Every structure is written in structure tokens, then in C-alpha cells.
Tab-separated table of C-alpha atoms and ligand atoms in Angstrom:
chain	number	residue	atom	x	y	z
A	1	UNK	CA	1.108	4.149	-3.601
A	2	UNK	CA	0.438	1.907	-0.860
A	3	UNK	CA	2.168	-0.530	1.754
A	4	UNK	CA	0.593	-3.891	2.935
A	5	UNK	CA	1.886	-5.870	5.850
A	6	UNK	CA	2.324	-9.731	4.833
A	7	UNK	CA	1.133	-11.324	8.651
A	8	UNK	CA	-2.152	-12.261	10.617
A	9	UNK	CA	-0.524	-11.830	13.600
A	10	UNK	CA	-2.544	-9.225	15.507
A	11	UNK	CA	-0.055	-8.073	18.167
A	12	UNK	CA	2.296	-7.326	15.458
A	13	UNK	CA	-0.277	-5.757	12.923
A	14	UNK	CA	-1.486	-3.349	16.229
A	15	UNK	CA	2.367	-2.235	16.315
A	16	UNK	CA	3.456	-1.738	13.215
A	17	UNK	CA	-0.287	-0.208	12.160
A	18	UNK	CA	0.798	2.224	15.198
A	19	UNK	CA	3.886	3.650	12.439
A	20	UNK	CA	1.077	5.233	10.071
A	21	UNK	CA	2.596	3.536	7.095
A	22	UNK	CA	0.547	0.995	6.558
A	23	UNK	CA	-3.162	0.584	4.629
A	24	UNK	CA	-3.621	-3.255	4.576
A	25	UNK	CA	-2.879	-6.939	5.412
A	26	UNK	CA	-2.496	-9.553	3.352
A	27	UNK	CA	-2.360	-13.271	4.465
A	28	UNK	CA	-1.989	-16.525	2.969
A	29	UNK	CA	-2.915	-20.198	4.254
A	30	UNK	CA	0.764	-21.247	4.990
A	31	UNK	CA	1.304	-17.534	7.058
A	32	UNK	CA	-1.465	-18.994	9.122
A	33	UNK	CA	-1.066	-22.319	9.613
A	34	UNK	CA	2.950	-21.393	10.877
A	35	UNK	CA	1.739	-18.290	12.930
A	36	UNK	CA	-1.132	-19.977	13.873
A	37	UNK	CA	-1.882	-23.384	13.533
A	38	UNK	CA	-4.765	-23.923	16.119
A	39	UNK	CA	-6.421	-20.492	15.330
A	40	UNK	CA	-9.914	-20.152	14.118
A	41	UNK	CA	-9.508	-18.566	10.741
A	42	UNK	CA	-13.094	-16.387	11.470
A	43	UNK	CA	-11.714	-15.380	14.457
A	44	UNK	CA	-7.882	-14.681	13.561
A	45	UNK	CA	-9.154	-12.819	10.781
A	46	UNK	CA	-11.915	-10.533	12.979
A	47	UNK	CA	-8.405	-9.812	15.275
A	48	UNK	CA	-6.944	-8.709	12.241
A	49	UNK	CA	-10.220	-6.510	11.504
A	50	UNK	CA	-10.184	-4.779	14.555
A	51	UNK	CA	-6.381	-3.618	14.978
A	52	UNK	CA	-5.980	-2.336	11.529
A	53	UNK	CA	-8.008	-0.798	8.664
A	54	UNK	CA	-7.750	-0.775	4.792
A	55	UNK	CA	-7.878	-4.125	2.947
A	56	UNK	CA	-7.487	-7.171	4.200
A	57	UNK	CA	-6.956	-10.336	2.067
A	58	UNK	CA	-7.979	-13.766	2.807
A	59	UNK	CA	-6.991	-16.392	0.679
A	60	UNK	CA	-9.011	-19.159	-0.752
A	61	UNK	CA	-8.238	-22.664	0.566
A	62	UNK	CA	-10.656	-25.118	-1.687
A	63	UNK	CA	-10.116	-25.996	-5.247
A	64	UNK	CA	-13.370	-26.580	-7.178
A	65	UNK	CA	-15.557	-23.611	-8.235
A	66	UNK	CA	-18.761	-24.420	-6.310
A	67	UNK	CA	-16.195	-24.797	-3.064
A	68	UNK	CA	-14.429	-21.778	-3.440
A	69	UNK	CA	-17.360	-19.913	-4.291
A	70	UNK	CA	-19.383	-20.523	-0.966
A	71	UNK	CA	-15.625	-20.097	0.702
A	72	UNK	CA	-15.773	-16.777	-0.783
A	73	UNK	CA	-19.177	-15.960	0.530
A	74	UNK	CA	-18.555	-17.023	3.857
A	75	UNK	CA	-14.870	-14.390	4.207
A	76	UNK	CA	-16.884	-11.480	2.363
A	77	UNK	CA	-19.636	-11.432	5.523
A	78	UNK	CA	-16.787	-11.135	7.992
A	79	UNK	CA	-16.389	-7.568	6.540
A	80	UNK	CA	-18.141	-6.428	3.479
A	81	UNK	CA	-16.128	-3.602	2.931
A	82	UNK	CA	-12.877	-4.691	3.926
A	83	UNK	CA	-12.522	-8.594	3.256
A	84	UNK	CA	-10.393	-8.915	-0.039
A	85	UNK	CA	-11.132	-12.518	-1.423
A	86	UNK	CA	-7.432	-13.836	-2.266
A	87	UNK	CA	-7.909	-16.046	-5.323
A	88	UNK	CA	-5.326	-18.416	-6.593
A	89	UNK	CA	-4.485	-18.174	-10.324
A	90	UNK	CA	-5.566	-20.910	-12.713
A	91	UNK	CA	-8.624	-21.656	-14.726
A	92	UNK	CA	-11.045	-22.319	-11.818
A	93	UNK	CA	-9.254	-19.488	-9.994
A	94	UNK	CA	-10.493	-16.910	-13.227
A	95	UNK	CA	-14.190	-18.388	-13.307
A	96	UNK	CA	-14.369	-17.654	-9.512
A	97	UNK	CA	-12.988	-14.462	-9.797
A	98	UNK	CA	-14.960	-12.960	-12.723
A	99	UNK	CA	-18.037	-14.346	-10.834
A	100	UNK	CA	-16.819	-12.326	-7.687
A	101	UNK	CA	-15.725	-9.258	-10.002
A	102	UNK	CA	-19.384	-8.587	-11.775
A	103	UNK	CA	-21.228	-9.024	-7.963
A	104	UNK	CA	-18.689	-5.983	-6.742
A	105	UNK	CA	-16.449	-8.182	-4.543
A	106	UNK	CA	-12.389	-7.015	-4.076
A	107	UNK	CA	-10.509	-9.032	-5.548
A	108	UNK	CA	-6.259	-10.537	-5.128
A	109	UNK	CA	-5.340	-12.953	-7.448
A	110	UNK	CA	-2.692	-14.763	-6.238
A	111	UNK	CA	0.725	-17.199	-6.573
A	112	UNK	CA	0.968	-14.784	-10.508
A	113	UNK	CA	4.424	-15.651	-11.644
A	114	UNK	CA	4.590	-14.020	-14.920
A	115	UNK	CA	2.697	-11.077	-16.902
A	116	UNK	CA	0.490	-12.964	-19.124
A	117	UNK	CA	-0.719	-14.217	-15.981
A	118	UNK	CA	-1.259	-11.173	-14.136
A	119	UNK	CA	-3.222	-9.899	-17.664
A	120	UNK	CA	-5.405	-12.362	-17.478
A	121	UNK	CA	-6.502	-11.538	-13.783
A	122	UNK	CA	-6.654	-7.939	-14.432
A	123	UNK	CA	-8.907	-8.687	-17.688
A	124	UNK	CA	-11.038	-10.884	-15.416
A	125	UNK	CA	-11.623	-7.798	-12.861
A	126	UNK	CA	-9.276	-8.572	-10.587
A	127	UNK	CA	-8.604	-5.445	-7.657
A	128	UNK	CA	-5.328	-6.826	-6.972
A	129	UNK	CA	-2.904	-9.239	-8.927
A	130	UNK	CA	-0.068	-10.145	-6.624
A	131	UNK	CA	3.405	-11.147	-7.884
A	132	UNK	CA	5.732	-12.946	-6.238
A	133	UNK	CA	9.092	-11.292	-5.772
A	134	UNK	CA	10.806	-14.058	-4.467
A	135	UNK	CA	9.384	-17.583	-5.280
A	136	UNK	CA	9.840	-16.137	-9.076
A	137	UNK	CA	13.597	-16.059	-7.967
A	138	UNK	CA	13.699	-19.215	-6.649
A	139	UNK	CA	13.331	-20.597	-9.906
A	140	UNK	CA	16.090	-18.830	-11.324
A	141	UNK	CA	14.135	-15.755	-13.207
A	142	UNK	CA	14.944	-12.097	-12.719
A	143	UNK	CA	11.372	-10.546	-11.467
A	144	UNK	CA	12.581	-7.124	-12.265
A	145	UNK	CA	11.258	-7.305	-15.848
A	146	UNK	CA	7.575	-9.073	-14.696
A	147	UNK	CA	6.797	-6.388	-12.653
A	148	UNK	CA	8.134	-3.504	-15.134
A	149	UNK	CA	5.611	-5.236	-18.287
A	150	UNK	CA	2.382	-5.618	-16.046
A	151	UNK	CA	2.418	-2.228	-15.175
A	152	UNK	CA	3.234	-1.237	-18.616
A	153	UNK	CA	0.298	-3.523	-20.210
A	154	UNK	CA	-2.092	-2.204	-16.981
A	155	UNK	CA	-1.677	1.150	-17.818
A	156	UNK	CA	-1.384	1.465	-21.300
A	157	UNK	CA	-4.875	-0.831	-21.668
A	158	UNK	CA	-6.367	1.437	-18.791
A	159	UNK	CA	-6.600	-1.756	-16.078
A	160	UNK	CA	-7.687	-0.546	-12.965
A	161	UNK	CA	-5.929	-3.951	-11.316
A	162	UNK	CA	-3.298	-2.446	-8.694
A	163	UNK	CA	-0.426	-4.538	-8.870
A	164	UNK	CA	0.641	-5.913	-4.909
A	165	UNK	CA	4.533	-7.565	-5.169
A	166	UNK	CA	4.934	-10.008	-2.270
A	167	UNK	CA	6.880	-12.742	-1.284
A	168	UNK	CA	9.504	-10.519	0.249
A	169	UNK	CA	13.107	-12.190	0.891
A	170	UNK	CA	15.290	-9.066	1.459
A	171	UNK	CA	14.545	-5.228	1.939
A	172	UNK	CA	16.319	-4.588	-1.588
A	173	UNK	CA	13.102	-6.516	-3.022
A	174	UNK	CA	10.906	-3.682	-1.373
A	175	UNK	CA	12.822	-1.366	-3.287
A	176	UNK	CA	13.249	-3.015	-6.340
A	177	UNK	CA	9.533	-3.486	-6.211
A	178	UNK	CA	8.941	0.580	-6.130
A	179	UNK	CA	11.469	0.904	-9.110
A	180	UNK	CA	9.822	-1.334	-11.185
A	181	UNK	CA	6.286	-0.059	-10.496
A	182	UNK	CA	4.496	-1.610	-8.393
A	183	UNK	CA	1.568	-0.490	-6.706
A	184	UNK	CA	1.763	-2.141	-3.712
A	185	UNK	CA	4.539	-3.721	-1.888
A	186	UNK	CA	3.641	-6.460	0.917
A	187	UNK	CA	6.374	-6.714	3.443
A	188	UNK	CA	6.888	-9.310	6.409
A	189	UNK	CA	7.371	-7.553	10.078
A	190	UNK	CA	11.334	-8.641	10.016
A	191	UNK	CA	11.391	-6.432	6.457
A	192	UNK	CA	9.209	-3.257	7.441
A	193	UNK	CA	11.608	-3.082	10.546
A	194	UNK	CA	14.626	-3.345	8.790
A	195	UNK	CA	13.499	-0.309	6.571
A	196	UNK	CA	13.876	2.012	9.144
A	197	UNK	CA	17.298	0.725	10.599
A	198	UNK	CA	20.116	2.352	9.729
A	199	UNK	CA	23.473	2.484	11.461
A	200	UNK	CA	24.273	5.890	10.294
A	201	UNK	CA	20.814	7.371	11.150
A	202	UNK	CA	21.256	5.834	14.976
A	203	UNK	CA	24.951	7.176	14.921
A	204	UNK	CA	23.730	10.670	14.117
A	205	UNK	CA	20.651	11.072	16.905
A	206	UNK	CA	22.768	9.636	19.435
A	207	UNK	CA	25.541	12.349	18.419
A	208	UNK	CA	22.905	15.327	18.416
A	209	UNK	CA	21.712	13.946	21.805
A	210	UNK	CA	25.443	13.452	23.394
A	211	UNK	CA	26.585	16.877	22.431
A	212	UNK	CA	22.882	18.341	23.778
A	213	UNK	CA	23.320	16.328	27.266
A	214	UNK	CA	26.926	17.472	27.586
A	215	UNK	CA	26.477	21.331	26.758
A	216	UNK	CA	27.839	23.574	29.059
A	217	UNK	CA	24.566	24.563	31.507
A	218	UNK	CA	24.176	28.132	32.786
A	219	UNK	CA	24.623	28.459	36.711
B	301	LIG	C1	1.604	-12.386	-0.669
B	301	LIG	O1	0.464	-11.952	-0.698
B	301	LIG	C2	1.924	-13.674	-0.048
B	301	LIG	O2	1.197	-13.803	1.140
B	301	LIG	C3	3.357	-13.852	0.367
B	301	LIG	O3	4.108	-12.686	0.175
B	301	LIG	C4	4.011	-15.110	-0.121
B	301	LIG	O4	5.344	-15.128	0.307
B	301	LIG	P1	6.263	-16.425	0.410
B	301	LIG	O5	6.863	-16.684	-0.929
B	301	LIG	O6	7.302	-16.019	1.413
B	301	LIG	O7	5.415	-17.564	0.890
């Protein structure tokens, strides 16, 4: 069980990195572009290196094979070890990523709406197939049951493919996301805050800390 930050903001990833929860970023070209649209992807992404640790995906932004192969090529040198290649789904998407899966590259196939989707990836060798919580939503379907069936078909096939559940809307989708099985959840800042507010818990410290400042002191 994992948790992923969804953000390539640096500042932010240092902080929240600083909780101990967290063991990897994920990013996507339109995170970027609004967080920022003047960066340097090479260098935005080495920021993100060097304040964090674990995975970090990087998501293909070409759209023929021989493109997104040398894309690929040129995010694995920024870190070997580290640099997950984020792969959108489709039929290019699978010959890239079976090329990248048999030369040992990690792997997130990406923008997977359904299970027979997110089989195919995992049959392909992907490390990661990501679902998206809440764009499957926006089109009226209940995710709930996507998530439940790939990790059913995953580990009753003996996939190694770890299944990452982004596109966040609400902290209930974290949780809902845990319930149904997945193996990573991918939360925005906004969410990961809001997981550790809660009125009662801030009602009780301050209580324990009133009736410890107002005890009677010895003279
Ligand atoms: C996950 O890896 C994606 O980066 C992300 O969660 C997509 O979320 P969105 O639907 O808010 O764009």
C-alpha cells in the first residue's frame, strides 16, 4: 500500500514529503502546463527529483510510436531508477509500452477508464495502470466496480501491474479508492490536507491543552 502525490510543484512536494506518508509523484501535461506553464519540463521534473524520492511519473506528450519512443528515452536519463514513463492508453500507447516493458523501463499507463483497458496494460507489462476516479464519473459511471474487477482479474491472473486511482475530486474518492482495492491512491495537495482535518480531532487537542494550561500550579 502506497500514497502518490498528484503535483510537480516542488515547494509543495518538499512539504507534504516532510509528513512521511508519501512514496511518489505523479504528473500529467495539463498539471504542468496550469502549475507551470513557462517551466522547463527537464528542469521542473529534476526539482521534483531532488525534494522527494520513490517514483516519479512523467507523462508522454507525442503521439506516434517513433516520437514517443525517443520522448521516453530522453525522461528515463533524467533518473534511471526513478523516472516512471507515463504512457497514454491506446494502440500506439501498448506498442510503446511493451517496447519499454521487455528493456526494464517502469511503466504508468494512463487516462484507463475501464477494466478491459487496464488488462490490457497490465498484459503488456505495465508497472502501473492508473484509473481515473473522477473523469470516469464525469461521464455518468460508478468507478466503484472498475476498480473492484481490475484488482480481481490482477490478482487472480498473478499481474504484477499495481493499480494507481487518480483523478481525485473529493477525499471520499481516496477512500473509496482503498475499499475497492487499489494499490495506490494519487491525491492533489488540497485532498492530502483535507485528510488530516478534522473538527473533532482539533476540538479535542485544544481541550487537552486548555485544561493542561489552566491546572492548578504548585506554589
Ligand atoms: C493521475 O495520474 C492524473 O495525473 C490525474 O489524477 C488526473 O486528474 P484529473 O482528472 O483531475 O485531470
Amino acid at each position: 500500500m502506497a500514497l502518490f502525490i498528484d503535483s510537480s510543484d516542488p515547494k509543495e512536494i518538499k512539504d507534504l514529503f516532510g509528513w512521511g506518508v508519501l512514496s511518489g509523484v505523479t504528473t500529467n501535461p495539463l498539471i504542468i502546463a496550469k502549475e507551470a506553464p513557462d517551466a522547463d519540463l527537464g528542469e521542473r521534473i529534476r526539482e521534483v527529483l531532488a525534494v522527494s524520492w520513490g517514483d516519479v511519473s512523467v507523462e508522454l506528450t507525442t503521439e506516434t510510436e517513433p516520437e514517443m519512443w525517443d520522448e521516453a528515452q530522453l525522461y528515463h536519463a533524467w533518473d534511471r531508477e526513478r523516472i516512471v514513463i507515463k504512457v497514454p492508453f491506446g494502440e500506439v500507447g501498448l506498442r510503446v509500452l511493451h517496447q519499454l516493458a521487455k528493456k526494464g523501463v517502469k511503466t504508468n499507463v494512463t487516462c484507463i477508464m475501464a477494466m478491459n483497458q487496464a488488462y490490457l496494460a497490465a498484459l503488456a507489462g505495465a508497472t502501473y495502470v492508473s484509473i481515473f476516479s473522477g473523469r470516469v464519473r464525469d461521464m455518468g459511471y460508478n468507478v466503484r466496480p472498475v476498480i473492484e474487477t481490475t484488482r480481481a482479474i490482477l490478482d487472480r491472473e498473478h499481474l504484477p501491474s499495481k493499480i494507481i486511482v487518480g483523478s481525485m475530486r473529493h477525499m471520499m474518492d481516496v477512500n473509496e479508492a482503498l475499499e475497492c482495492g487499489a494499490h495506490v491512491p494519487t491525491v492533489t495537495p488540497p485532498i492530502l490536507r483535507k485528510m488530516v482535518w478534522n473538527p473533532r480531532t482539533i476540538e479535542t487537542i485544544n481541550e487537552f491543552n486548555t485544561a493542561w494550561r489552566a491546572r492548578p500550579k504548585k506554589k
